PDB file of C-alpha atoms in Angstrom:
ATOM      1  CA  UNK A 236    -169.851 269.900 149.915  1.00  0.00           C
ATOM      2  CA  UNK A 237    -168.737 267.816 146.922  1.00  0.00           C
ATOM      3  CA  UNK A 238    -169.220 270.331 144.579  1.00  0.00           C
ATOM      4  CA  UNK A 239    -167.338 272.900 146.478  1.00  0.00           C
ATOM      5  CA  UNK A 240    -164.595 270.200 146.489  1.00  0.00           C
ATOM      6  CA  UNK A 241    -164.685 269.608 143.079  1.00  0.00           C
ATOM      7  CA  UNK A 242    -164.724 273.404 142.091  1.00  0.00           C
ATOM      8  CA  UNK A 243    -161.682 274.183 144.650  1.00  0.00           C
ATOM      9  CA  UNK A 244    -159.653 271.345 143.169  1.00  0.00           C
ATOM     10  CA  UNK A 245    -156.925 272.297 140.913  1.00  0.00           C
ATOM     11  CA  UNK A 246    -156.474 268.966 139.235  1.00  0.00           C
ATOM     12  CA  UNK A 247    -160.131 269.368 137.884  1.00  0.00           C
ATOM     13  CA  UNK A 248    -159.478 272.833 136.126  1.00  0.00           C
ATOM     14  CA  UNK A 249    -156.290 271.910 134.811  1.00  0.00           C
ATOM     15  CA  UNK A 250    -157.809 268.552 133.251  1.00  0.00           C
ATOM     16  CA  UNK A 251    -160.915 270.837 131.973  1.00  0.00           C
ATOM     17  CA  UNK A 252    -158.303 273.445 130.338  1.00  0.00           C
ATOM     18  CA  UNK A 253    -156.300 270.514 128.798  1.00  0.00           C
ATOM     19  CA  UNK A 254    -159.397 268.924 127.169  1.00  0.00           C
ATOM     20  CA  UNK A 255    -160.678 272.457 125.927  1.00  0.00           C
ATOM     21  CA  UNK A 256    -157.322 272.926 124.537  1.00  0.00           C
ATOM     22  CA  UNK A 257    -157.026 269.731 122.650  1.00  0.00           C
ATOM     23  CA  UNK A 258    -160.646 270.118 121.138  1.00  0.00           C
ATOM     24  CA  UNK A 259    -159.623 273.568 120.129  1.00  0.00           C
ATOM     25  CA  UNK A 260    -156.599 272.037 118.294  1.00  0.00           C
ATOM     26  CA  UNK A 261    -158.808 269.276 116.913  1.00  0.00           C
ATOM     27  CA  UNK A 262    -161.061 271.618 115.476  1.00  0.00           C
ATOM     28  CA  UNK A 263    -158.641 274.265 114.243  1.00  0.00           C
ATOM     29  CA  UNK A 264    -156.378 271.405 112.678  1.00  0.00           C
ATOM     30  CA  UNK A 265    -159.058 270.412 109.867  1.00  0.00           C
ATOM     31  CA  UNK A 266    -158.802 266.720 110.419  1.00  0.00           C
ATOM     32  CA  UNK A 267    -154.964 266.529 110.513  1.00  0.00           C
ATOM     33  CA  UNK A 268    -155.297 264.541 113.910  1.00  0.00           C
ATOM     34  CA  UNK A 269    -155.959 261.659 111.488  1.00  0.00           C
ATOM     35  CA  UNK A 270    -152.601 262.234 110.030  1.00  0.00           C
ATOM     36  CA  UNK A 271    -150.748 262.869 113.233  1.00  0.00           C
ATOM     37  CA  UNK A 272    -152.053 259.735 114.832  1.00  0.00           C
ATOM     38  CA  UNK A 273    -151.102 257.763 111.474  1.00  0.00           C
ATOM     39  CA  UNK A 274    -147.514 259.168 111.482  1.00  0.00           C
ATOM     40  CA  UNK A 275    -146.588 258.639 115.041  1.00  0.00           C
ATOM     41  CA  UNK A 276    -148.276 255.240 115.324  1.00  0.00           C
ATOM     42  CA  UNK A 277    -146.282 254.126 112.099  1.00  0.00           C
ATOM     43  CA  UNK A 278    -143.171 256.298 112.657  1.00  0.00           C
ATOM     44  CA  UNK A 279    -140.671 253.510 111.927  1.00  0.00           C
ATOM     45  CA  UNK A 280    -142.655 252.088 109.111  1.00  0.00           C
ATOM     46  CA  UNK A 281    -142.650 255.531 107.303  1.00  0.00           C
ATOM     47  CA  UNK A 282    -138.919 255.910 108.154  1.00  0.00           C
ATOM     48  CA  UNK A 283    -138.164 252.781 106.442  1.00  0.00           C
ATOM     49  CA  UNK A 284    -140.501 253.973 103.577  1.00  0.00           C
ATOM     50  CA  UNK A 285    -138.402 257.457 103.199  1.00  0.00           C
ATOM     51  CA  UNK A 286    -135.229 255.500 103.178  1.00  0.00           C
ATOM     52  CA  UNK A 287    -136.521 252.920 100.634  1.00  0.00           C
ATOM     53  CA  UNK A 288    -137.822 255.986  98.378  1.00  0.00           C
ATOM     54  CA  UNK A 289    -134.646 257.812  98.708  1.00  0.00           C
ATOM     55  CA  UNK A 290    -132.256 254.682  97.844  1.00  0.00           C
ATOM     56  CA  UNK A 291    -134.598 253.846  95.013  1.00  0.00           C
ATOM     57  CA  UNK A 292    -134.281 257.484  93.721  1.00  0.00           C
ATOM     58  CA  UNK A 293    -130.446 257.570  93.868  1.00  0.00           C
ATOM     59  CA  UNK A 294    -130.049 253.959  92.242  1.00  0.00           C
ATOM     60  CA  UNK A 295    -132.130 255.425  89.390  1.00  0.00           C
ATOM     61  CA  UNK A 296    -130.382 258.638  89.158  1.00  0.00           C
ATOM     62  CA  UNK A 297    -126.789 256.875  89.555  1.00  0.00           C
ATOM     63  CA  UNK A 298    -127.705 254.366  86.609  1.00  0.00           C
ATOM     64  CA  UNK A 299    -129.006 257.329  84.445  1.00  0.00           C
ATOM     65  CA  UNK A 300    -125.700 259.181  85.039  1.00  0.00           C
ATOM     66  CA  UNK A 301    -123.586 255.953  84.373  1.00  0.00           C
ATOM     67  CA  UNK A 302    -125.699 255.387  81.222  1.00  0.00           C
ATOM     68  CA  UNK A 303    -125.077 258.803  79.996  1.00  0.00           C
ATOM     69  CA  UNK A 304    -121.279 258.568  80.638  1.00  0.00           C
ATOM     70  CA  UNK A 305    -120.943 255.294  78.889  1.00  0.00           C
ATOM     71  CA  UNK A 306    -122.971 256.712  75.977  1.00  0.00           C
ATOM     72  CA  UNK A 307    -120.702 259.852  75.805  1.00  0.00           C
ATOM     73  CA  UNK A 308    -117.565 257.713  75.741  1.00  0.00           C
ATOM     74  CA  UNK A 309    -118.930 255.231  73.260  1.00  0.00           C
ATOM     75  CA  UNK A 310    -120.014 258.347  70.820  1.00  0.00           C
ATOM     76  CA  UNK A 311    -116.605 259.740  71.502  1.00  0.00           C
ATOM     77  CA  UNK A 312    -114.676 256.621  70.748  1.00  0.00           C
ATOM     78  CA  UNK A 313    -116.999 256.001  67.509  1.00  0.00           C
ATOM     79  CA  UNK A 314    -116.201 259.547  66.249  1.00  0.00           C
ATOM     80  CA  UNK A 315    -112.252 258.948  66.781  1.00  0.00           C
ATOM     81  CA  UNK A 316    -112.769 255.678  64.862  1.00  0.00           C
ATOM     82  CA  UNK A 317    -114.472 257.134  61.769  1.00  0.00           C
ATOM     83  CA  UNK A 318    -112.046 260.258  61.861  1.00  0.00           C
ATOM     84  CA  UNK A 319    -109.341 257.571  61.347  1.00  0.00           C
ATOM     85  CA  UNK A 320    -111.064 255.640  58.842  1.00  0.00           C
ATOM     86  CA  UNK A 321    -112.053 252.571  60.841  1.00  0.00           C
ATOM     87  CA  UNK A 322    -115.608 251.793  60.054  1.00  0.00           C
ATOM     88  CA  UNK A 323    -117.164 249.365  62.682  1.00  0.00           C
ATOM     89  CA  UNK A 324    -120.750 248.699  63.092  1.00  0.00           C
ATOM     90  CA  UNK A 325    -122.436 250.807  65.895  1.00  0.00           C
ATOM     91  CA  UNK A 326    -122.277 249.162  69.468  1.00  0.00           C
ATOM     92  CA  UNK A 327    -124.999 249.641  72.086  1.00  0.00           C
ATOM     93  CA  UNK A 328    -124.836 248.808  75.788  1.00  0.00           C
ATOM     94  CA  UNK A 329    -128.006 247.469  76.896  1.00  0.00           C
ATOM     95  CA  UNK A 330    -126.747 246.523  80.463  1.00  0.00           C
ATOM     96  CA  UNK A 331    -127.647 250.034  81.897  1.00  0.00           C
ATOM     97  CA  UNK A 332    -131.273 249.457  80.276  1.00  0.00           C
ATOM     98  CA  UNK A 333    -131.688 246.313  82.523  1.00  0.00           C
ATOM     99  CA  UNK A 334    -130.675 247.822  85.592  1.00  0.00           C
ATOM    100  CA  UNK A 335    -132.915 250.872  84.705  1.00  0.00           C
ATOM    101  CA  UNK A 336    -135.779 248.415  84.365  1.00  0.00           C
ATOM    102  CA  UNK A 337    -134.884 246.823  87.503  1.00  0.00           C
ATOM    103  CA  UNK A 338    -134.895 250.207  89.314  1.00  0.00           C
ATOM    104  CA  UNK A 339    -138.034 251.048  87.844  1.00  0.00           C
ATOM    105  CA  UNK A 340    -139.683 247.969  88.811  1.00  0.00           C
ATOM    106  CA  UNK A 341    -138.428 248.578  92.380  1.00  0.00           C
ATOM    107  CA  UNK A 342    -139.789 252.193  92.308  1.00  0.00           C
ATOM    108  CA  UNK A 343    -143.380 250.948  91.480  1.00  0.00           C
ATOM    109  CA  UNK A 344    -143.474 249.007  94.475  1.00  0.00           C
ATOM    110  CA  UNK A 345    -142.448 251.999  96.623  1.00  0.00           C
ATOM    111  CA  UNK A 346    -144.902 254.472  94.628  1.00  0.00           C
ATOM    112  CA  UNK A 347    -147.706 252.047  95.727  1.00  0.00           C
ATOM    113  CA  UNK A 348    -146.591 252.224  99.207  1.00  0.00           C
ATOM    114  CA  UNK A 349    -146.336 256.010  99.132  1.00  0.00           C
ATOM    115  CA  UNK A 350    -149.862 256.305  97.544  1.00  0.00           C
ATOM    116  CA  UNK A 351    -151.213 254.174 100.460  1.00  0.00           C
ATOM    117  CA  UNK A 352    -150.023 256.520 103.085  1.00  0.00           C
ATOM    118  CA  UNK A 353    -150.860 259.708 101.201  1.00  0.00           C
ATOM    119  CA  UNK A 354    -147.426 261.077 100.168  1.00  0.00           C
ATOM    120  CA  UNK A 355    -147.317 260.180  96.317  1.00  0.00           C
ATOM    121  CA  UNK A 356    -148.039 263.819  94.751  1.00  0.00           C
ATOM    122  CA  UNK A 357    -145.973 264.071  91.589  1.00  0.00           C
ATOM    123  CA  UNK A 358    -146.130 267.148  89.514  1.00  0.00           C
ATOM    124  CA  UNK A 359    -148.877 267.191  86.584  1.00  0.00           C
ATOM    125  CA  UNK A 360    -145.844 266.368  83.592  1.00  0.00           C
ATOM    126  CA  UNK A 361    -145.053 262.956  85.694  1.00  0.00           C
ATOM    127  CA  UNK A 362    -145.628 259.872  83.796  1.00  0.00           C
ATOM    128  CA  UNK A 363    -144.637 256.481  85.082  1.00  0.00           C
ATOM    129  CA  UNK A 364    -143.976 254.224  82.048  1.00  0.00           C
ATOM    130  CA  UNK A 365    -143.908 250.595  82.354  1.00  0.00           C
ATOM    131  CA  UNK A 366    -140.801 248.627  83.220  1.00  0.00           C
ATOM    132  CA  UNK A 367    -140.321 247.523  79.692  1.00  0.00           C
ATOM    133  CA  UNK A 368    -140.353 251.342  78.556  1.00  0.00           C
ATOM    134  CA  UNK A 369    -137.838 252.829  81.362  1.00  0.00           C
ATOM    135  CA  UNK A 370    -137.070 255.684  79.278  1.00  0.00           C
ATOM    136  CA  UNK A 371    -134.511 258.291  80.463  1.00  0.00           C
ATOM    137  CA  UNK A 372    -137.395 260.934  80.646  1.00  0.00           C
ATOM    138  CA  UNK A 373    -139.726 258.726  82.829  1.00  0.00           C
ATOM    139  CA  UNK A 374    -136.772 257.442  84.936  1.00  0.00           C
ATOM    140  CA  UNK A 375    -135.785 261.028  85.612  1.00  0.00           C
ATOM    141  CA  UNK A 376    -139.049 262.157  86.655  1.00  0.00           C
ATOM    142  CA  UNK A 377    -139.684 258.904  88.813  1.00  0.00           C
ATOM    143  CA  UNK A 378    -136.508 259.626  90.490  1.00  0.00           C
ATOM    144  CA  UNK A 379    -137.215 263.357  91.351  1.00  0.00           C
ATOM    145  CA  UNK A 380    -140.810 262.514  92.487  1.00  0.00           C
ATOM    146  CA  UNK A 381    -139.590 259.656  94.836  1.00  0.00           C
ATOM    147  CA  UNK A 382    -136.773 261.888  96.375  1.00  0.00           C
ATOM    148  CA  UNK A 383    -139.337 264.753  96.674  1.00  0.00           C
ATOM    149  CA  UNK A 384    -141.742 262.264  98.618  1.00  0.00           C
ATOM    150  CA  UNK A 385    -138.915 260.798 100.632  1.00  0.00           C
ATOM    151  CA  UNK A 386    -137.899 264.628 101.689  1.00  0.00           C
ATOM    152  CA  UNK A 387    -141.468 265.210 102.431  1.00  0.00           C
ATOM    153  CA  UNK A 388    -141.851 262.234 104.878  1.00  0.00           C
ATOM    154  CA  UNK A 389    -138.680 263.023 106.683  1.00  0.00           C
ATOM    155  CA  UNK A 390    -139.499 266.744 107.318  1.00  0.00           C
ATOM    156  CA  UNK A 391    -142.994 265.584 108.584  1.00  0.00           C
ATOM    157  CA  UNK A 392    -141.537 263.295 110.840  1.00  0.00           C
ATOM    158  CA  UNK A 393    -139.083 266.017 112.282  1.00  0.00           C
ATOM    159  CA  UNK A 394    -142.141 268.418 112.745  1.00  0.00           C
ATOM    160  CA  UNK A 395    -143.439 268.073 116.187  1.00  0.00           C
ATOM    161  CA  UNK A 396    -147.167 266.798 117.318  1.00  0.00           C
ATOM    162  CA  UNK A 397    -148.256 270.620 117.607  1.00  0.00           C
ATOM    163  CA  UNK A 398    -146.914 271.898 114.683  1.00  0.00           C
ATOM    164  CA  UNK A 399    -148.780 269.135 112.555  1.00  0.00           C
ATOM    165  CA  UNK A 400    -152.057 269.579 114.267  1.00  0.00           C
ATOM    166  CA  UNK A 401    -152.127 273.021 113.895  1.00  0.00           C
ATOM    167  CA  UNK A 402    -151.465 273.107 110.324  1.00  0.00           C
ATOM    168  CA  UNK A 403    -154.541 274.343 108.569  1.00  0.00           C
ATOM    169  CA  UNK A 404    -154.158 271.875 105.700  1.00  0.00           C
ATOM    170  CA  UNK A 405    -151.340 269.253 104.486  1.00  0.00           C
ATOM    171  CA  UNK A 406    -149.518 269.761 101.294  1.00  0.00           C
ATOM    172  CA  UNK A 407    -150.616 266.412 100.143  1.00  0.00           C
ATOM    173  CA  UNK A 408    -154.394 266.962 101.177  1.00  0.00           C
ATOM    174  CA  UNK A 409    -154.467 269.847  98.729  1.00  0.00           C
ATOM    175  CA  UNK A 410    -152.821 267.800  95.672  1.00  0.00           C
ATOM    176  CA  UNK A 411    -155.019 264.905  96.246  1.00  0.00           C
ATOM    177  CA  UNK A 412    -158.238 266.684  96.278  1.00  0.00           C
ATOM    178  CA  UNK A 413    -157.175 268.913  93.303  1.00  0.00           C
ATOM    179  CA  UNK A 414    -157.183 265.620  91.161  1.00  0.00           C
ATOM    180  CA  UNK A 415    -160.375 264.380  92.137  1.00  0.00           C
TER     181      UNK A 415
END
């Protein structure tokens, strides 16, 4: 009599169907459920990380742009002075380099946080140079990689639960395994 009641119970059938569906999703998702749980459990933290990465990337890009504009203006002024016969020693602007070093220091902490959550995946030509050697090339590649990571986090947070679960592999999984 109890088995007949359970067999005819619609709630039991729906529950079994849901459990089967979730099991298939977890199996098909190749372990993405861990990433989903991590993403949705720490969504505000990931949003903050994305905003920090984007802010630092924009700061680096703005500093490089301002530095290039000042250098162009300085070279233009020196050329005009030499053309007129005024011979002054060359001046160098070091303020931009200090700001760039400061932003590179900030980027290092953001990069460490991105590595912890698995979103740090720069291209193979990326080279993070130390704070003292914040060259334009290193700063530019850092800025691009930070902006890319920020956009990846933003896109992943916009994806729905089922979209992430049913993905065969996450992009950052492939890149981290390829380096190992």
